[in-house]
XYZ file of C-alpha atoms in Angstrom:
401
model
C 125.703 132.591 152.192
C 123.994 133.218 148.794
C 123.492 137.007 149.338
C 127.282 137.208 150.366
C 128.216 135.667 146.971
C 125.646 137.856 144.565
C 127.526 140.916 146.382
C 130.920 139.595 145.456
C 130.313 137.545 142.393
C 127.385 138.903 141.242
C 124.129 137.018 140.654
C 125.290 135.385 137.166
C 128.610 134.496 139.140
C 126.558 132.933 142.046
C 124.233 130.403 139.584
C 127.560 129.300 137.423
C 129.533 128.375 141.148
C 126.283 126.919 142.259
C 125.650 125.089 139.262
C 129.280 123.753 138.789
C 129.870 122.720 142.592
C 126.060 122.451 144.218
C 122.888 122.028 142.327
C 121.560 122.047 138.790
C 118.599 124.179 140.293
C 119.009 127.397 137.978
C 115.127 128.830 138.596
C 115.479 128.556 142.809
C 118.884 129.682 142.771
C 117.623 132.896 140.590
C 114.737 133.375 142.980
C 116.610 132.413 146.177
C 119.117 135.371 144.829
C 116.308 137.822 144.688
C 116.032 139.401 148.152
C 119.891 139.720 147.957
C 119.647 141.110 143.940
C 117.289 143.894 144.971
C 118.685 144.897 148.412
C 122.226 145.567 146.316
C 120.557 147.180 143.403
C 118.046 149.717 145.400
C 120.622 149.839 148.507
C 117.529 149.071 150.635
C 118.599 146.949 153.848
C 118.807 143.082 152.857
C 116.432 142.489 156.323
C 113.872 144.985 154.963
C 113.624 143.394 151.604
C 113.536 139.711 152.414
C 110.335 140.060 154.196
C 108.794 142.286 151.262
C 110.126 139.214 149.391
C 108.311 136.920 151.209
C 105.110 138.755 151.118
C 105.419 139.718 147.130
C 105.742 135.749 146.531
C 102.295 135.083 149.232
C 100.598 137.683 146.646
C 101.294 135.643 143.539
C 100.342 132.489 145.084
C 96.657 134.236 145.546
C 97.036 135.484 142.401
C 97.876 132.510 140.663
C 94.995 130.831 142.785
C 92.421 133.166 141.815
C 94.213 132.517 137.621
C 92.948 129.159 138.375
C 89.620 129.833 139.222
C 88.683 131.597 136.619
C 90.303 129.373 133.560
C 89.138 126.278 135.280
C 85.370 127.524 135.328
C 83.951 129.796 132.254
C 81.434 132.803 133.343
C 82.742 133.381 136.831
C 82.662 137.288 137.767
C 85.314 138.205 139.931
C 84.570 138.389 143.320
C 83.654 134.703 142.589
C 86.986 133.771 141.349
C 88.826 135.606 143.844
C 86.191 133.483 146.341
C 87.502 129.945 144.857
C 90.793 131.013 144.099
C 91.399 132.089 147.919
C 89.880 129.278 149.179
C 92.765 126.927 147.126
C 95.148 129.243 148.283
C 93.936 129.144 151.984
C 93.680 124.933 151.887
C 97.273 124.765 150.874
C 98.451 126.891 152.974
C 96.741 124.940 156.310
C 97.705 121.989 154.882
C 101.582 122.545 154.581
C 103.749 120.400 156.323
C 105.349 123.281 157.038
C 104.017 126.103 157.384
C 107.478 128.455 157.434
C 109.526 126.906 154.797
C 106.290 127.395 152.570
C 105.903 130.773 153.253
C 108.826 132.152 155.539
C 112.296 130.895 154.371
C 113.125 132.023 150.796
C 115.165 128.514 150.297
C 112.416 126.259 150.815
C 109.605 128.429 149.033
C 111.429 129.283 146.029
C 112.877 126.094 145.539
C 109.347 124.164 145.665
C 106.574 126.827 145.759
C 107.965 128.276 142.336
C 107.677 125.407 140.689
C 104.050 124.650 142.493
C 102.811 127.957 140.536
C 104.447 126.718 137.292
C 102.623 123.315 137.579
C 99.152 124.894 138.459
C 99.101 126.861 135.376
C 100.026 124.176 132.965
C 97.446 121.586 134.852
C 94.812 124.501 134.563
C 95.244 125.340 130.806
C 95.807 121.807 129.458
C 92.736 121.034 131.613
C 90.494 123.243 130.427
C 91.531 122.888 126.563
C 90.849 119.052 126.803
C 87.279 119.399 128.743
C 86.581 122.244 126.835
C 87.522 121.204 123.399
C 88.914 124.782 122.398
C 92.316 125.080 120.965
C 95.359 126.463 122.681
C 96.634 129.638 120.738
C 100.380 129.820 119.638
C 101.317 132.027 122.542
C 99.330 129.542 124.580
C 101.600 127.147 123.919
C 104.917 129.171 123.958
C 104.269 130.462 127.425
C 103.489 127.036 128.761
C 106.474 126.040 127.064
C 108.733 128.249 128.659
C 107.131 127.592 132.051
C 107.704 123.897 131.627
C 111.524 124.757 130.924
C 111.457 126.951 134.165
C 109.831 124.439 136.439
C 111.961 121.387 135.045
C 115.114 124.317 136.548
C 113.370 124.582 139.604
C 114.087 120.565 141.133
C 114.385 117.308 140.425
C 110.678 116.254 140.747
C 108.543 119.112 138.772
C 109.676 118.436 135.493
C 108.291 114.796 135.851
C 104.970 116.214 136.896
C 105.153 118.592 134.180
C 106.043 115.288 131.630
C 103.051 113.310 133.467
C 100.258 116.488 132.508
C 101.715 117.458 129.063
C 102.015 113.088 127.786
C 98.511 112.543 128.987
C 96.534 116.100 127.555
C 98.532 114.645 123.766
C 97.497 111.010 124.672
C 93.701 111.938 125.502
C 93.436 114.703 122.309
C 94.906 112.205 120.347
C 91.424 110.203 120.604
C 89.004 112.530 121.342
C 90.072 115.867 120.860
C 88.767 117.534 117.123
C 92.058 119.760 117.275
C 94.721 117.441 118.379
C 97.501 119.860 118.508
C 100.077 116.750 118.938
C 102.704 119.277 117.433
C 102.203 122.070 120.122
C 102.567 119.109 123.187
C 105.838 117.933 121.768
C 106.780 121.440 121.875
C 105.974 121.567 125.276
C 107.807 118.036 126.304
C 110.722 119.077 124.317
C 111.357 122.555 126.300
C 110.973 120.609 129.548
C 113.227 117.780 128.442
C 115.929 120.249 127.742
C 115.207 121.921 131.100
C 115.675 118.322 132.646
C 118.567 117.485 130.816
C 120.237 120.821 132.487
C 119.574 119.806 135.684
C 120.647 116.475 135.531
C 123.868 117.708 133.767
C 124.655 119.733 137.381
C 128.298 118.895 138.136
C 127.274 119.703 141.573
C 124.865 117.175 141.571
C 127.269 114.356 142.529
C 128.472 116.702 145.017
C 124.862 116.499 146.643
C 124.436 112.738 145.927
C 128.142 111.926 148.128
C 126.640 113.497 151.275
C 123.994 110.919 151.179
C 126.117 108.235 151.123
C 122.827 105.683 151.925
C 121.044 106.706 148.336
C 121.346 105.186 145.321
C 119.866 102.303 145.905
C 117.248 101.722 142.747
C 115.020 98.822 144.029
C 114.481 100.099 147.585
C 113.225 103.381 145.915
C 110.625 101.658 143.928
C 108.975 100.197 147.183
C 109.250 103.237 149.683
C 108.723 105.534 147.211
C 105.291 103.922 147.032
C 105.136 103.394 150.959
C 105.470 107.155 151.572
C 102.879 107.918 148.431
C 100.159 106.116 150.635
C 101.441 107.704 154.029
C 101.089 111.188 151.907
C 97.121 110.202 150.779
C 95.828 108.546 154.211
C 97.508 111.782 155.848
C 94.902 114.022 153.052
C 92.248 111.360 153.478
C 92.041 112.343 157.364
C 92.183 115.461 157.205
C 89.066 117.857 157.368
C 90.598 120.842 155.736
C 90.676 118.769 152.313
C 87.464 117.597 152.457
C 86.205 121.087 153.254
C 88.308 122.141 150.350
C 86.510 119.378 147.971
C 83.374 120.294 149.525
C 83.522 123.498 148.570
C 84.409 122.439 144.751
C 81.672 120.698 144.646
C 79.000 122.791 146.012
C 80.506 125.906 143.617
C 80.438 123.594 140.681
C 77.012 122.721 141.222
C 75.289 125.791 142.454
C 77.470 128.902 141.994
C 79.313 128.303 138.890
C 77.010 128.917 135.725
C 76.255 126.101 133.616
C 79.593 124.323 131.521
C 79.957 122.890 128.426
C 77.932 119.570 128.739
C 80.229 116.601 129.156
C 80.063 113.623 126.661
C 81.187 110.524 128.080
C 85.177 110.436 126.947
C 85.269 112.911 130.067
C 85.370 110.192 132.759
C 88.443 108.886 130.524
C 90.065 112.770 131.101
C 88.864 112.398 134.908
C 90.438 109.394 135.235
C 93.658 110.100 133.364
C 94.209 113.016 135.358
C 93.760 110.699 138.458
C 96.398 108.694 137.189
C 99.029 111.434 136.048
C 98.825 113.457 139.785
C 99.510 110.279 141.502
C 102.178 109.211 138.803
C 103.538 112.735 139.243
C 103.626 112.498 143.414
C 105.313 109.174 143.041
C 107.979 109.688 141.313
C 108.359 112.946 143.757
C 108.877 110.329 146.398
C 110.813 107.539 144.309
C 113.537 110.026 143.348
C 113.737 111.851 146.925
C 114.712 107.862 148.454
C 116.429 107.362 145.856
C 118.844 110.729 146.224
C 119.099 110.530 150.160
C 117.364 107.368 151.061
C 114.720 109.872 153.102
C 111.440 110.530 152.933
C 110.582 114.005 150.287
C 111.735 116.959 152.683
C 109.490 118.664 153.996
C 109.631 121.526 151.868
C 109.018 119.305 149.069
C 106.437 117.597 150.800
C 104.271 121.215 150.590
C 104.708 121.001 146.903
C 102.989 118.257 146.618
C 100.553 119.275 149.106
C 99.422 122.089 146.460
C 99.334 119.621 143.516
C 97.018 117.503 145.451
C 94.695 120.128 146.559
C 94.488 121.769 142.052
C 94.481 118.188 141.091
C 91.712 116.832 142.831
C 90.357 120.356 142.663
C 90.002 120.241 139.060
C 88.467 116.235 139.300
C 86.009 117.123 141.124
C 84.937 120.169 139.250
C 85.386 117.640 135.816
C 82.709 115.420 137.940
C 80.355 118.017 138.386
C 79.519 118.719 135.350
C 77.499 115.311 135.130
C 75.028 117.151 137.461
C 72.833 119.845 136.511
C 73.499 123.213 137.139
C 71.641 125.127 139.752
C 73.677 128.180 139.331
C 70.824 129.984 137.107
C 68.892 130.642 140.116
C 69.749 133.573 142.188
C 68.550 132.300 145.489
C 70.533 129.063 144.473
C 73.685 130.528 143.940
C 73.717 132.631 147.127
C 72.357 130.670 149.596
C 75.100 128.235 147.983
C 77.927 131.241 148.442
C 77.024 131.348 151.886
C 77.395 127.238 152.803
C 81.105 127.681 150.571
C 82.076 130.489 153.192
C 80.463 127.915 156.029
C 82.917 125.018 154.744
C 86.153 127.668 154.970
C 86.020 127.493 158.904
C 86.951 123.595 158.673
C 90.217 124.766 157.817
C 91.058 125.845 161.155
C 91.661 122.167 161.919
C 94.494 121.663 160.558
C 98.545 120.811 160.357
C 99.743 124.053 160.084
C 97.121 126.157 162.421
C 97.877 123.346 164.937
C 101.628 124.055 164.722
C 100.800 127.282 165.540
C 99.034 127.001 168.029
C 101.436 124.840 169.962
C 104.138 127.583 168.776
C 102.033 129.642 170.801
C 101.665 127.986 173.723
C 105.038 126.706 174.278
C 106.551 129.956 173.709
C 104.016 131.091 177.027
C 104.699 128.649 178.869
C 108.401 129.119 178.749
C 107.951 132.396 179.090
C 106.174 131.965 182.595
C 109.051 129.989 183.414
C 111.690 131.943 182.678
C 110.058 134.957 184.025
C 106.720 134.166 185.740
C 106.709 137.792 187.588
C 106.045 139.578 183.914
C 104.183 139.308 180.581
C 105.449 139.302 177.282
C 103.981 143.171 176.733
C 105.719 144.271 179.809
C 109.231 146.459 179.916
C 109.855 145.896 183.403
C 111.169 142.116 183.145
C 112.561 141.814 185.948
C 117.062 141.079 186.212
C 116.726 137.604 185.728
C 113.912 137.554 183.260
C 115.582 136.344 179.494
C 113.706 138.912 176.550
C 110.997 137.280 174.174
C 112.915 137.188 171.584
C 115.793 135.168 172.948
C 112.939 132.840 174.321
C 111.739 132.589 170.853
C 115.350 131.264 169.808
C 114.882 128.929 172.730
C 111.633 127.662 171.672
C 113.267 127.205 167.999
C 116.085 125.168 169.050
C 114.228 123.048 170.887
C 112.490 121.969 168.001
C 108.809 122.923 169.471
């Protein structure tokens, strides 16, 4: 439906009916519009972009990854920041809720993933300014500024994240930061106020609010907002693929990464205050889903905050480590240590999304032997009453396997 209406109204056309009639959601609807933008500017079949699409936006999630890496540990070379930054990519992607609307459906990763990115970078830098004690530049501090006004476009949830990060770097420099830079922060909360304020000011909004006729209700959001926060972190707690993924933070800290600024004590109050803002930030992700449609987060939404989980804790428990000493001097150290990160990758392949998978596979087989138990899926012969793989795939689909 949206590439029909950039080819008639074009894409500015497109956001203002969106905006006025659906959803204040200006940075998704630009990036939902993309395959549909390119496809009528190159004349390159819409079906051949969106998958280029799809595979561009994969690329900058490594990439961003791998940005990650290397500004939240000083002195990394590069094939060891592309190591820890595609080992964060990897863990979110096994640990989506789902695995296509992350990754394969341009609504549900634009709308969430997008802003993902734009959080990660902003956690990173603030991060690293506040352990570090170095000052962010002026262009620092524009660029995070106009990626805080971008995220608070992209939904309804990121620009309280992006609130939660940017209030608590000003609160902790405030007391224990030489440079402050309370000046630059309200720069930062002002941009994504007046992306909030945008959103909020959707006309469509209300449009989306009367087909959930249920939400609304303040009170009840409070208490299951908090009810599906500690589904969300028992789910994580269970789960192998984190640990491997905090594993592996830990052993890099320790014995790969070369020795970081020594910590003074004020840095279990930033460990702990970043604690506090993630799981103020997923909260309210969860408060404001109940209270808009009286549902648990989508879950599309739910693999946003899959990713802030996975940087967040990442960059905790890289803080932490810094109370040890570092073994990363030694050669033998650091490669023997390489070696046990690579070991801890294979837990991810016991996880939510490799599982769906998996039983994607298999139920796609069997239905296949029963439509047409004379053939295989390779074969051309089929047989006359034999249905073709990809209508069984459609079956599969709509039966919700």
């Amino acid at each position: 439906m949206r590439d029909e209406r950039v080819n008639s109204m074009g894409l500015v056309g497109m956001v203002k009916s969106y905006y006025l009639h659906r959803m204040g959601r200006l940075t998704s609807l630009v990036a939902i519009a993309a395959p549909a933008v390119v496809s009528k500017v190159t004349g390159v079949d819409y079906v051949v972009v969106y998958p280029v699409i799809l595979i561009c936006g994969m690329a900058i999630f490594l990439a961003v990854s791998v940005y990650w890496a290397g500004r939240m540990w000083t002195g990394l070379s590069w094939p060891e920041r592309f190591l820890a930054g595609a080992m964060l990519c990897a863990a979110s992607f096994v640990l989506a809720i789902s695995l296509r609307e992350m990754l394969y459906w341009i609504s549900g990763s634009a709308s969430y993933m997008v802003p993902a990115l734009f959080v990660i970078i902003i956690l990173v830098e603030l991060v690293r300014s506040a352990a570090n004690e170095t000052v962010l530049s002026t262009g620092q501090i524009v660029v995070l500024s106009a990626i805080g006004f971008l995220g608070a476009l992209a939904n309804e949830f990121t620009p309280f994240w992006i609130v939660a990060l940017v209030a608590g770097s000003a609160l902790y420099r405030a007391f224990y930061h030489p440079r402050p830079q309370l000046a630059g922060h309200a720069a930062m909360l002002t941009a994504t106020f007046i992306g909030l304020a945008i959103l909020l000011l959707s006309p469509g909004n209300a449009v989306r609010m009367a087909a959930y006729p249920e939400g609304g209700k303040i009170a009840a959001s409070f208490s299951m907002g908090l009810y599906y926060l500690w589904l969300e972190l028992v789910r994580h707690y269970t789960e192998s693929a984190k640990w491997a993924w905090l594993g592996f933070v830990a052993l890099f800290s320790v014995f790969v990464v070369p020795s970081q600024p020594r910590p003074a004590a004020r840095l279990l109050v930033l460990i702990v205050g970043l604690v506090a803002a993630v799981l103020a930030g997923l909260y309210t992700a969860y408060v404001i889903a109940y209270f808009a449609t009286a549902e648990d987060l989508a879950t599309r939404g739910r693999n946003q905050v899959v990713v802030f989980l996975l940087a967040g804790g990442g960059c905790v428990v890289a803080l932490a480590a810094r109370f040890l000493p570092s073994l990363g001097h030694h050669a033998h150290v650091r490669m023997t240590a390489l070696v046990a990160c690579g070991l801890l990758s294979f837990l991810l392949l016991d996880s939510v999304a490799l599982g769906y998978v998996s039983r994607r596979g298999v139920a796609i087989r069997d239905l296949l032997e029963r439509e047409c138990p004379e053939a295989s899926i390779s074969s051309d012969d089929q047989g006359p009453g034999c249905r073709r793989p990809q209508e069984i795939g459609q079956a599969v689909h709509a039966d919700g396997r």
